[in-house]
PDB file of C-alpha atoms in Angstrom:
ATOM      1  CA  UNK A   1     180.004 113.270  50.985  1.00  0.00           C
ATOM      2  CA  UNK A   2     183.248 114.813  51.264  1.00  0.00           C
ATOM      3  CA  UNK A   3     184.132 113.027  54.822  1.00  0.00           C
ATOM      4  CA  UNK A   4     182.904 110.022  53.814  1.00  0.00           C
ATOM      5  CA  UNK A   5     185.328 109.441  51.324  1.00  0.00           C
ATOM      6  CA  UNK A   6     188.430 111.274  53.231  1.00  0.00           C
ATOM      7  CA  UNK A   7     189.995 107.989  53.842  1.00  0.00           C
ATOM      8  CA  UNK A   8     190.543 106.984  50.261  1.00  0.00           C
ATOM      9  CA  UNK A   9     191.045 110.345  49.148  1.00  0.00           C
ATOM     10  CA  UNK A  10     195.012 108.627  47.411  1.00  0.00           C
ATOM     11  CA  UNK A  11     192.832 105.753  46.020  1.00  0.00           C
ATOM     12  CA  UNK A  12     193.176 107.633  42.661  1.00  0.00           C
ATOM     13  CA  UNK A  13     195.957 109.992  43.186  1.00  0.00           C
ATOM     14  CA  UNK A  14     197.636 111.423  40.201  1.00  0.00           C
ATOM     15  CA  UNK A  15     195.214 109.442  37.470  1.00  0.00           C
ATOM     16  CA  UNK A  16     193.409 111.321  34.858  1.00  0.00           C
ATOM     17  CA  UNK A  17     189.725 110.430  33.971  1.00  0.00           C
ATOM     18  CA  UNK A  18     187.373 111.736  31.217  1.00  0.00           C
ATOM     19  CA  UNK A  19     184.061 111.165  31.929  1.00  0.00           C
ATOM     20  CA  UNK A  20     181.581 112.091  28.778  1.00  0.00           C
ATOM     21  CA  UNK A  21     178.056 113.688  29.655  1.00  0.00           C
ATOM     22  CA  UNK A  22     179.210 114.819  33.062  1.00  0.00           C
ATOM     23  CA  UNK A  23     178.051 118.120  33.922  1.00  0.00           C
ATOM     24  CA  UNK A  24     174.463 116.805  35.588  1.00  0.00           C
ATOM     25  CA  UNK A  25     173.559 113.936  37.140  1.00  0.00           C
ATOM     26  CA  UNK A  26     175.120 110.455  37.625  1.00  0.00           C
ATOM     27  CA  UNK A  27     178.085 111.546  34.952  1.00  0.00           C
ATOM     28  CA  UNK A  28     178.707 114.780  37.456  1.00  0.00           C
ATOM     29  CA  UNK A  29     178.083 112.549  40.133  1.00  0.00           C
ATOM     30  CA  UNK A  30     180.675 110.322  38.952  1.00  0.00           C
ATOM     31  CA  UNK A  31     183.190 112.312  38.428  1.00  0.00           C
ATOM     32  CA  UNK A  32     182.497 113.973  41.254  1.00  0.00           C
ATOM     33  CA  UNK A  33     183.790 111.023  43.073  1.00  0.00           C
ATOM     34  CA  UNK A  34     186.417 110.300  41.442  1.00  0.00           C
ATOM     35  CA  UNK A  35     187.865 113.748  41.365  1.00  0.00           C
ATOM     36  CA  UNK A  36     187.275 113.213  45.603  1.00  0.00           C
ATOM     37  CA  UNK A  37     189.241 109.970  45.180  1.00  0.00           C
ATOM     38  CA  UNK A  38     192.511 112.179  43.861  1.00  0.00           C
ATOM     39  CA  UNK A  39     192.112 111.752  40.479  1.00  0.00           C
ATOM     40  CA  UNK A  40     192.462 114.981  38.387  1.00  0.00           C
ATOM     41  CA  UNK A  41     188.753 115.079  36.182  1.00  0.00           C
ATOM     42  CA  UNK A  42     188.164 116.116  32.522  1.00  0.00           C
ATOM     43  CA  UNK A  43     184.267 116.673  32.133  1.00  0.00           C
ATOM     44  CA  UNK A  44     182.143 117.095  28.976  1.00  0.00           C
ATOM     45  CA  UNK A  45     178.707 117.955  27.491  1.00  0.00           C
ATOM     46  CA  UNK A  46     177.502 119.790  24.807  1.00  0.00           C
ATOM     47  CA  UNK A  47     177.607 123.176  26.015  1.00  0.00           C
ATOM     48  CA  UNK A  48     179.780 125.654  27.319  1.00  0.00           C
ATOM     49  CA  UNK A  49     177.824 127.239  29.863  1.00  0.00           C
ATOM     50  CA  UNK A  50     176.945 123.717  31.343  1.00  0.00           C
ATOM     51  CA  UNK A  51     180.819 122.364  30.897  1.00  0.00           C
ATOM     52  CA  UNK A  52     182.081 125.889  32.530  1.00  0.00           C
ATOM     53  CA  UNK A  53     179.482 125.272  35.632  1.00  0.00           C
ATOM     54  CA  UNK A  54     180.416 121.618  36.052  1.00  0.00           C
ATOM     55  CA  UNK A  55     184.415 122.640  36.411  1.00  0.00           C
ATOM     56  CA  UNK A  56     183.028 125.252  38.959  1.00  0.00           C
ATOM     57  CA  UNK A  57     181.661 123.563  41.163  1.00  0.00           C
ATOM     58  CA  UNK A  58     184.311 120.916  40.842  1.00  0.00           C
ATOM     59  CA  UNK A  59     187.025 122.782  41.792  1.00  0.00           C
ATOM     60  CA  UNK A  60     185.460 124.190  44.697  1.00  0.00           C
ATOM     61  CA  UNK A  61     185.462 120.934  46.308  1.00  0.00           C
ATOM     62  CA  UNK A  62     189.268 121.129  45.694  1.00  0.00           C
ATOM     63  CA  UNK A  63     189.313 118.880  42.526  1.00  0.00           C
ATOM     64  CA  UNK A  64     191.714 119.440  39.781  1.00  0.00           C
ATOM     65  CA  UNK A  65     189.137 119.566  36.864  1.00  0.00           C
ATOM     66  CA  UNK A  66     189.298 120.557  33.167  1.00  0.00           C
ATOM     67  CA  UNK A  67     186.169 121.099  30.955  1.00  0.00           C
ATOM     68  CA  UNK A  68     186.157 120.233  26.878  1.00  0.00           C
ATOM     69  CA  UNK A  69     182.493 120.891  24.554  1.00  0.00           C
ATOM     70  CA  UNK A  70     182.202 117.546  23.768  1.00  0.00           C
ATOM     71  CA  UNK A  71     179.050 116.045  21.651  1.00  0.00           C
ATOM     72  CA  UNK A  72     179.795 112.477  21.438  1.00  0.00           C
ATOM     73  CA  UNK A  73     178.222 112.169  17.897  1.00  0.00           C
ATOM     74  CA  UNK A  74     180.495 114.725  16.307  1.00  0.00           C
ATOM     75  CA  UNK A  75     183.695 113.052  15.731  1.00  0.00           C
ATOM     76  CA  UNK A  76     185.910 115.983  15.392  1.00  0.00           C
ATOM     77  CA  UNK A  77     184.228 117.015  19.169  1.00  0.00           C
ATOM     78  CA  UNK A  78     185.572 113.361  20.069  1.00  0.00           C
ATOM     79  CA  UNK A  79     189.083 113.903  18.752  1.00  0.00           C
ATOM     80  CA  UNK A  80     189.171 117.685  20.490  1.00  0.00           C
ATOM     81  CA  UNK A  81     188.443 115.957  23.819  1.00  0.00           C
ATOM     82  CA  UNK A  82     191.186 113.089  23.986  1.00  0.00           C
ATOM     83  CA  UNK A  83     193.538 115.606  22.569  1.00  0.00           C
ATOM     84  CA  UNK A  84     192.864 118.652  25.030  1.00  0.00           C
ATOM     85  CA  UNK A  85     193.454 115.947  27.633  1.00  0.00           C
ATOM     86  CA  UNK A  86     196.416 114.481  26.432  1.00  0.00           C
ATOM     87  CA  UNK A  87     197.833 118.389  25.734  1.00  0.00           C
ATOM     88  CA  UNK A  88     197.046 119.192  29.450  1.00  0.00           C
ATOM     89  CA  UNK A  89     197.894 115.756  31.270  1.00  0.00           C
ATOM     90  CA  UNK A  90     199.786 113.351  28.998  1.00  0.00           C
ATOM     91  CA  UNK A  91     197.414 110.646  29.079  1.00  0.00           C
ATOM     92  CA  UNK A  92     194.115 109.189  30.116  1.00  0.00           C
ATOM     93  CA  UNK A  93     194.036 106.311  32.635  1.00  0.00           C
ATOM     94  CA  UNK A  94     190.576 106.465  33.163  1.00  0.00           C
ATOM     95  CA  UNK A  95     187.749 107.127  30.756  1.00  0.00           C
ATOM     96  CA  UNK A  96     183.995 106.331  32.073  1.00  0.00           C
ATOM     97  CA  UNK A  97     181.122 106.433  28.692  1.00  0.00           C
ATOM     98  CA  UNK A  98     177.801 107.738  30.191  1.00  0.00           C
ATOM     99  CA  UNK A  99     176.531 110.133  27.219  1.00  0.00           C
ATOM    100  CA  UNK A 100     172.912 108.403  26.357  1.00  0.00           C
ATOM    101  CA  UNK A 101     169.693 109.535  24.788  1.00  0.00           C
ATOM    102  CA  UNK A 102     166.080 108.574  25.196  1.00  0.00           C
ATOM    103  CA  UNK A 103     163.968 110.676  22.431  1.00  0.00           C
ATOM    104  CA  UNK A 104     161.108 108.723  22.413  1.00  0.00           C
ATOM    105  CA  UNK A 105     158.757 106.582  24.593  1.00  0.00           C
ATOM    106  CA  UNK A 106     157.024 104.945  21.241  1.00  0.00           C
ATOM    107  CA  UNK A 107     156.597 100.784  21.632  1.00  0.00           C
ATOM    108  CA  UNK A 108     158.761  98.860  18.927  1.00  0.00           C
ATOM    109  CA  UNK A 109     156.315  98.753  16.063  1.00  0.00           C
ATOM    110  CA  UNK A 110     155.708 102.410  16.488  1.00  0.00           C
ATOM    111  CA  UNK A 111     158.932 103.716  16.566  1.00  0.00           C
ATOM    112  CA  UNK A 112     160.078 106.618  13.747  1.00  0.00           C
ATOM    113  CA  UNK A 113     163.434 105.720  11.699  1.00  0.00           C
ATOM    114  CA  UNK A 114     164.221 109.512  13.141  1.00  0.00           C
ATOM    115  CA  UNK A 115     164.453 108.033  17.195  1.00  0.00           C
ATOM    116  CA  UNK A 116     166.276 104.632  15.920  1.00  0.00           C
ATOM    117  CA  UNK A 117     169.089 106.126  14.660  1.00  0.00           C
ATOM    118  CA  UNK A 118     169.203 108.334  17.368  1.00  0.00           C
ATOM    119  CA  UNK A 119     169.371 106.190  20.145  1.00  0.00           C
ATOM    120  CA  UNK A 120     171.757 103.540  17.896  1.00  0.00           C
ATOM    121  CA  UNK A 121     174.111 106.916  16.952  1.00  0.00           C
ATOM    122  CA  UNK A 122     174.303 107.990  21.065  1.00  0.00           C
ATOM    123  CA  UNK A 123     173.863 105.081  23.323  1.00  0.00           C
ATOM    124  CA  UNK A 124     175.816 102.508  20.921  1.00  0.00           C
ATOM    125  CA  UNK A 125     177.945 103.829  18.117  1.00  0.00           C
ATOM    126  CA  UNK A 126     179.441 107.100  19.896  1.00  0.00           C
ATOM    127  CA  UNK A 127     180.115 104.962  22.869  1.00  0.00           C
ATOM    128  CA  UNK A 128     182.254 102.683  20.550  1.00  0.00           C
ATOM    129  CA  UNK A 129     183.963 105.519  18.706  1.00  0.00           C
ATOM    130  CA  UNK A 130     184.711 107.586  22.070  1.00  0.00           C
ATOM    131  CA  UNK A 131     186.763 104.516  22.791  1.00  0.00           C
ATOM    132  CA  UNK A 132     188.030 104.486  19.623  1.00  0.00           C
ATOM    133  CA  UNK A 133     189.415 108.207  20.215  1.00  0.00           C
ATOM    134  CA  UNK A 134     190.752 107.397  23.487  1.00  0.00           C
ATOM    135  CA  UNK A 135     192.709 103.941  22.813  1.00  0.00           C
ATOM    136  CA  UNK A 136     195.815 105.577  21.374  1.00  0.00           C
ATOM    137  CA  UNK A 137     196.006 108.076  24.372  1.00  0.00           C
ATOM    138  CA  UNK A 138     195.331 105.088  27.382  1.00  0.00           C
ATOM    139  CA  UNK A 139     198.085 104.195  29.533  1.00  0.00           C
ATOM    140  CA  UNK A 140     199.371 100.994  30.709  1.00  0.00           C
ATOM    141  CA  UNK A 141     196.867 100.036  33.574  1.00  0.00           C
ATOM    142  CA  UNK A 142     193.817 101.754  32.297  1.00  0.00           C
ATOM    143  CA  UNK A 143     190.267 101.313  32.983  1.00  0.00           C
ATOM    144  CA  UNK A 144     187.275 101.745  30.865  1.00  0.00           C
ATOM    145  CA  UNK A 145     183.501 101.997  32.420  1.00  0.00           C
ATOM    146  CA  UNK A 146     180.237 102.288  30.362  1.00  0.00           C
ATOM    147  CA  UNK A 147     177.054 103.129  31.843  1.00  0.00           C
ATOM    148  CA  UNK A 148     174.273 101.203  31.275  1.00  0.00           C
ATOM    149  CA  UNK A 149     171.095 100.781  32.853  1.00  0.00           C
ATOM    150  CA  UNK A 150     168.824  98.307  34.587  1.00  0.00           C
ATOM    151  CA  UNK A 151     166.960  98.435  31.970  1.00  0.00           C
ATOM    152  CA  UNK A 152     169.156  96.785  29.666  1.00  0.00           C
ATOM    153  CA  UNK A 153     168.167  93.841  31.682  1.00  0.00           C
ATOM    154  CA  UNK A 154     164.513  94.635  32.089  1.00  0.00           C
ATOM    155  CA  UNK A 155     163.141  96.428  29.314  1.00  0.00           C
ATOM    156  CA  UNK A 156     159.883  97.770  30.076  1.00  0.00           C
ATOM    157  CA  UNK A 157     157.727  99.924  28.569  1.00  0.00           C
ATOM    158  CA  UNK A 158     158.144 103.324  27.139  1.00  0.00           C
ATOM    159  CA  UNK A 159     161.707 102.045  27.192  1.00  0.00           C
ATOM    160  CA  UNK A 160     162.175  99.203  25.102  1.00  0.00           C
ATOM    161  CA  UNK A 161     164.459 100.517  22.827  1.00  0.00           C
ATOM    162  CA  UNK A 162     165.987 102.764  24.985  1.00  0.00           C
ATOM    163  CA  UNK A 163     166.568  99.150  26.878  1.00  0.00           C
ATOM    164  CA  UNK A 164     167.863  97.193  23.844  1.00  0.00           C
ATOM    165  CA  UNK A 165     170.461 100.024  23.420  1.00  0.00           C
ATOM    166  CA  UNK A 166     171.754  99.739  27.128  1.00  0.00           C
ATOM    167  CA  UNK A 167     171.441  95.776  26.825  1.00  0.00           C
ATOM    168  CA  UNK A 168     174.252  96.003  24.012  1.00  0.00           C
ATOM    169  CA  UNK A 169     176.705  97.841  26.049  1.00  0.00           C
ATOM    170  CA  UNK A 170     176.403  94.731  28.071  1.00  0.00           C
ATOM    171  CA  UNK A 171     177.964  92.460  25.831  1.00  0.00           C
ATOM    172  CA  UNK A 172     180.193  95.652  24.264  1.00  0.00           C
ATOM    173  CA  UNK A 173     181.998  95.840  27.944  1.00  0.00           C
ATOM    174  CA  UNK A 174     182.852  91.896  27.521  1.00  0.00           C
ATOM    175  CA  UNK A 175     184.219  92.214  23.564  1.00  0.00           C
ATOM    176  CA  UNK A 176     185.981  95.304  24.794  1.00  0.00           C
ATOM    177  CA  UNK A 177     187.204  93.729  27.777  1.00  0.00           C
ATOM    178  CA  UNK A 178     188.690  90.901  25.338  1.00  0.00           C
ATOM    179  CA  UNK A 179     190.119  92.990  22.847  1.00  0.00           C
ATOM    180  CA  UNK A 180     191.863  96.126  24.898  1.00  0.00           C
ATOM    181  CA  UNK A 181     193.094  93.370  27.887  1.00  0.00           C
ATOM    182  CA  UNK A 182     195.518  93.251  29.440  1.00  0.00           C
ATOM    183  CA  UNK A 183     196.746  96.941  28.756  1.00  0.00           C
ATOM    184  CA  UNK A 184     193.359  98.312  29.792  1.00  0.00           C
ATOM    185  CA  UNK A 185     189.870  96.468  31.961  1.00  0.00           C
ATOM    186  CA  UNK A 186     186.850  97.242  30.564  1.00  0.00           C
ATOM    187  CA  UNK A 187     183.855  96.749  32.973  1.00  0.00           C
ATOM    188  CA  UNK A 188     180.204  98.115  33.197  1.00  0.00           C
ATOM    189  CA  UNK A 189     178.236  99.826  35.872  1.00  0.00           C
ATOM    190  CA  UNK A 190     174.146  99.374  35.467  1.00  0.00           C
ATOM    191  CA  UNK A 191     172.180 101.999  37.013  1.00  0.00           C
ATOM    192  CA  UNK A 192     168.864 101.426  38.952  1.00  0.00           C
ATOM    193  CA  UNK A 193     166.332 104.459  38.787  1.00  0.00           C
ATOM    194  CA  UNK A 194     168.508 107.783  40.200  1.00  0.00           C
ATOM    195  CA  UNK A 195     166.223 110.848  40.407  1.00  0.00           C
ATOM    196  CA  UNK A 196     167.809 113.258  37.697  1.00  0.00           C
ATOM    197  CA  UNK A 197     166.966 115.386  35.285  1.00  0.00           C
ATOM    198  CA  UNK A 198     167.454 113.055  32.803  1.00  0.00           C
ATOM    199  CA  UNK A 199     164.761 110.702  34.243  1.00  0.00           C
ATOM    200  CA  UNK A 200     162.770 113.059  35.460  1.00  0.00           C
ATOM    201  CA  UNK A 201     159.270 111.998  33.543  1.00  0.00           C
ATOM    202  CA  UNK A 202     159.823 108.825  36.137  1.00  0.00           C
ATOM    203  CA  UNK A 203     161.306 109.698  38.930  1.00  0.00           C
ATOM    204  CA  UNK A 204     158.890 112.732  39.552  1.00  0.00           C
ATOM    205  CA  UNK A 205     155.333 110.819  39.291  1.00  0.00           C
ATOM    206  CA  UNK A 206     154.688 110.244  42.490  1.00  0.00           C
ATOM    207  CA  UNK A 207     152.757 107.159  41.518  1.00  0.00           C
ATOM    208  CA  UNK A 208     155.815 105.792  39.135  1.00  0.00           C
ATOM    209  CA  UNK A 209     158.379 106.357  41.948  1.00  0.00           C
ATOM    210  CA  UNK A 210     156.440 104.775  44.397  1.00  0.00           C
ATOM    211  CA  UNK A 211     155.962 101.876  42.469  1.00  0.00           C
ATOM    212  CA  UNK A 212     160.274 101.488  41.026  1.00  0.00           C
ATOM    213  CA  UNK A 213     160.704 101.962  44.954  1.00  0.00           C
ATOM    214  CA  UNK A 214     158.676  99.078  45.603  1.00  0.00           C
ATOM    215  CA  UNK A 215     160.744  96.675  43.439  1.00  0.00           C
ATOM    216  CA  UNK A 216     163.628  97.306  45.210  1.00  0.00           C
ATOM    217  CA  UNK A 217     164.820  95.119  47.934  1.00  0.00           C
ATOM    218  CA  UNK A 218     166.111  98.495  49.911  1.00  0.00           C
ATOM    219  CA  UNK A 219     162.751 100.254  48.995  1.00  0.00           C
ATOM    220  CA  UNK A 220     164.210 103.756  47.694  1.00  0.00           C
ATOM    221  CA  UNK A 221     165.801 105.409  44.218  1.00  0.00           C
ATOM    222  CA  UNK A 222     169.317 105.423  43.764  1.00  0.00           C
ATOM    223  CA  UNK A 223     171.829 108.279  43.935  1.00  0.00           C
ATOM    224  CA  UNK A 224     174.229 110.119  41.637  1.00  0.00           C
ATOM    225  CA  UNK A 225     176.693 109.138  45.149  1.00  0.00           C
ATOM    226  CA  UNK A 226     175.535 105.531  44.829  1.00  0.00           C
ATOM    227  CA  UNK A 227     176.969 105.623  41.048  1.00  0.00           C
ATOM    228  CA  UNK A 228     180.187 107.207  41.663  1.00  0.00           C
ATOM    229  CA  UNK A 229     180.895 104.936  44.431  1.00  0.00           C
ATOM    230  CA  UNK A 230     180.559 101.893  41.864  1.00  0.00           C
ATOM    231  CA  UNK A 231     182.534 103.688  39.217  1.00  0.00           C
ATOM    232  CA  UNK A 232     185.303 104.574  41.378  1.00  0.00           C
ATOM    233  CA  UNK A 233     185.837 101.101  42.485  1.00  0.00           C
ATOM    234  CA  UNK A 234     185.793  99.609  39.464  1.00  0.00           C
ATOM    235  CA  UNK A 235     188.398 102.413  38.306  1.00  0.00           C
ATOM    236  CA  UNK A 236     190.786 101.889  41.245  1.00  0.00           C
ATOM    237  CA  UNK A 237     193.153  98.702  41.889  1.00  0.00           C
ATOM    238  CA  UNK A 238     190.702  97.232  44.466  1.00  0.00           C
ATOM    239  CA  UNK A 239     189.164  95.936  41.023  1.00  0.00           C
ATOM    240  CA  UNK A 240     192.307  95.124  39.822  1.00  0.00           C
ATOM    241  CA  UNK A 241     191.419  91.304  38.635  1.00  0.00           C
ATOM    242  CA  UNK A 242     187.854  92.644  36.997  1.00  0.00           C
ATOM    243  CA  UNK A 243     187.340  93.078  33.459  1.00  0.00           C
ATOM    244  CA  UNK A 244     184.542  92.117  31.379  1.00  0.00           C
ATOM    245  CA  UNK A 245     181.832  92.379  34.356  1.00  0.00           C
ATOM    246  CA  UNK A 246     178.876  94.725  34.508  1.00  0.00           C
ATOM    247  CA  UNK A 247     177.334  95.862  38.291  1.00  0.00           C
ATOM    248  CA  UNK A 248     173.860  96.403  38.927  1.00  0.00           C
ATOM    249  CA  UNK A 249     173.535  99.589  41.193  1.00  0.00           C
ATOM    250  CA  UNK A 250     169.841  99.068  41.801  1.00  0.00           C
ATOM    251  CA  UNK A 251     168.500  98.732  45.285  1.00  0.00           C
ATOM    252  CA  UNK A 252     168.029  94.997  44.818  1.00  0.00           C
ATOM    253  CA  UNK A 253     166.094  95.080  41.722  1.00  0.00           C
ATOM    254  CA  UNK A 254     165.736  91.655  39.869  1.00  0.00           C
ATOM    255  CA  UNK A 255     168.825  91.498  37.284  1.00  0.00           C
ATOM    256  CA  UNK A 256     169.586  88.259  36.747  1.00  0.00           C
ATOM    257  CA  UNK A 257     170.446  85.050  38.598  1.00  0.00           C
TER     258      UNK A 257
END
C-alpha cells in the first residue's frame, strides 16, 4: 500500500483533513490514504479507546495524525472537533463526511419512528451540520467529500431506508457544491459493498457475497484502499475543475446511465 502510493506521496503535502467516523473501515481507510498522500489527518469516532488506536496505527506509517471524540449527533462534539483542529493546524482544507448508521433492516411500512429518526439524525442532518461546523474554519481551495453508498442508487432490501438516506447526500453534494463554490468543491464518493465491520451481516454470508460479487463487472468486493484512492483524488488538484459530482466505487455495478 505504502509503495504504491510513494510517487504521490506531495500530492497533499501540508493540507489538513478531518475525516468523521474514521477509526475502522473505509473512514480509516480513507484517511489512511490521505495521510500517505502528505496530508496531516484529524480522525474521529465516538470513543477514546477506538480514536487513540486509529492515531496509533496512523502514525506508525509516518502520518502526522491527531485524534478528537467526536459523535456527529452531539453538536457541542461537532464544535470540539473543528476547533481542536483549527487550535492545532489553523485550518481545515479538507473535510471527508462518512459517519452513517443502519439500525434496522425493517421494509418501509414496518419501520419504528425510533430507526427513522435515527438514520435521518446520522446519515442526513449531522452530515449537514458537520459542514456547518467546519465552513467558518475552511480555507480558500477546500474540498468537501460525503460518503454515500451504491445503494443510494439501488435501494434494495433490508436497506431501503438506509438507501433513501444515502440517495439524499446525492443531491446534498450538488446544493452544497452550489452554495460553498468557488471557495470550496463539494463532490461525493459512492461506495460498492467493502467487507467491514460495518457491513459485516453482508459481506460475511457466503451466499450474499457471492451473489453482490456477481453483479459486479470485476466480480469481487471493494476495499477500504479502493475508497481512499477515490477520496484522495477528488481531494487533490487533479480534481481541480470537479464539484457537484458523485463517483461510484463499485466494481461495475449498475448506477446509472
Amino acid at each position: 500500500m505504502a509503495d504504491r502510493v510513494a510517487v504521490e506521496a506531495s500530492r497533499l503535502r501540508g493540507k489538513v483533513a478531518i475525516v468523521t467516523a474514521s477509526t475502522q473501515g473505509i473512514g480509516f481507510g480513507i484517511a489512511r490514504r490521505l495521510g500517505l498522500e502528505g496530508a496531516s489527518v484529524v480522525v474521529s469516532s465516538r470513543k477514546q479507546k477506538n480514536v487513540d488506536e486509529a492515531v496509533a496505527s496512523l502514525k506508525s506509517l509516518g502520518i502526522d495524525a491527531f485524534g478528537v471524540v467526536c459523535h456527529v449527533s452531539d453538536a457541542s462534539q461537532r464544535q470540539n472537533l473543528m476547533q481542536k483542529t483549527v487550535d492545532k493546524y489553523g485550518r481545515i482544507d479538507i473535510l471527508v463526511s462518512n459517519a452513517a448508521s443502519n439500525p434496522s433492516v425493517d421494509t418501509l411500512v414496518e419501520i419504528s419512528d425510533k430507526a427513522l429518526d435515527k438514520l435521518w439524525e446520522v446519515n442526513v442532518k449531522a452530515t449537514v451540520q458537520v459542514i456547518q461546523a467546519a465552513a467558518p474554519h475552511l480555507s480558500e481551495g477546500s474540498s468537501i467529500v460525503l460518503i454515500s453508498s451504491i445503494a443510494g442508487y439501488n435501494p434494495s432490501a433490508g436497506l431501503a431506508m438506509y438507501s433513501v438516506a444515502k440517495t439524499a447526500l446525492l443531491g446534498l453534494t450538488k446544493a452544497l457544491a452550489m452554495e460553498l463554490a468557488p471557495k470550496t468543491r463539494v463532490n461525493g464518493v459512492a461506495p460498492g459493498f467493502v467487507p467491514t465491520h460495518f457491513a459485516s451481516y453482508l459481506t460475511e454470508n457466503e451466499a450474499i457475497r457471492s451473489g453482490i460479487e456477481s453483479q459486479t463487472l470485476l466480480k469481487r468486493l471493494g476495499t477500504v484502499d479502493d475508497m481512499g484512492a477515490a477520496v484522495a483524488f477528488l481531494v487533490s488538484s487533479d480534481a481541480s475543475y470537479i464539484t457537484g459530482e458523485t463517483i461510484v466505487v463499485a466494481g461495475g455495478i449498475q448506477s446509472r446511465l
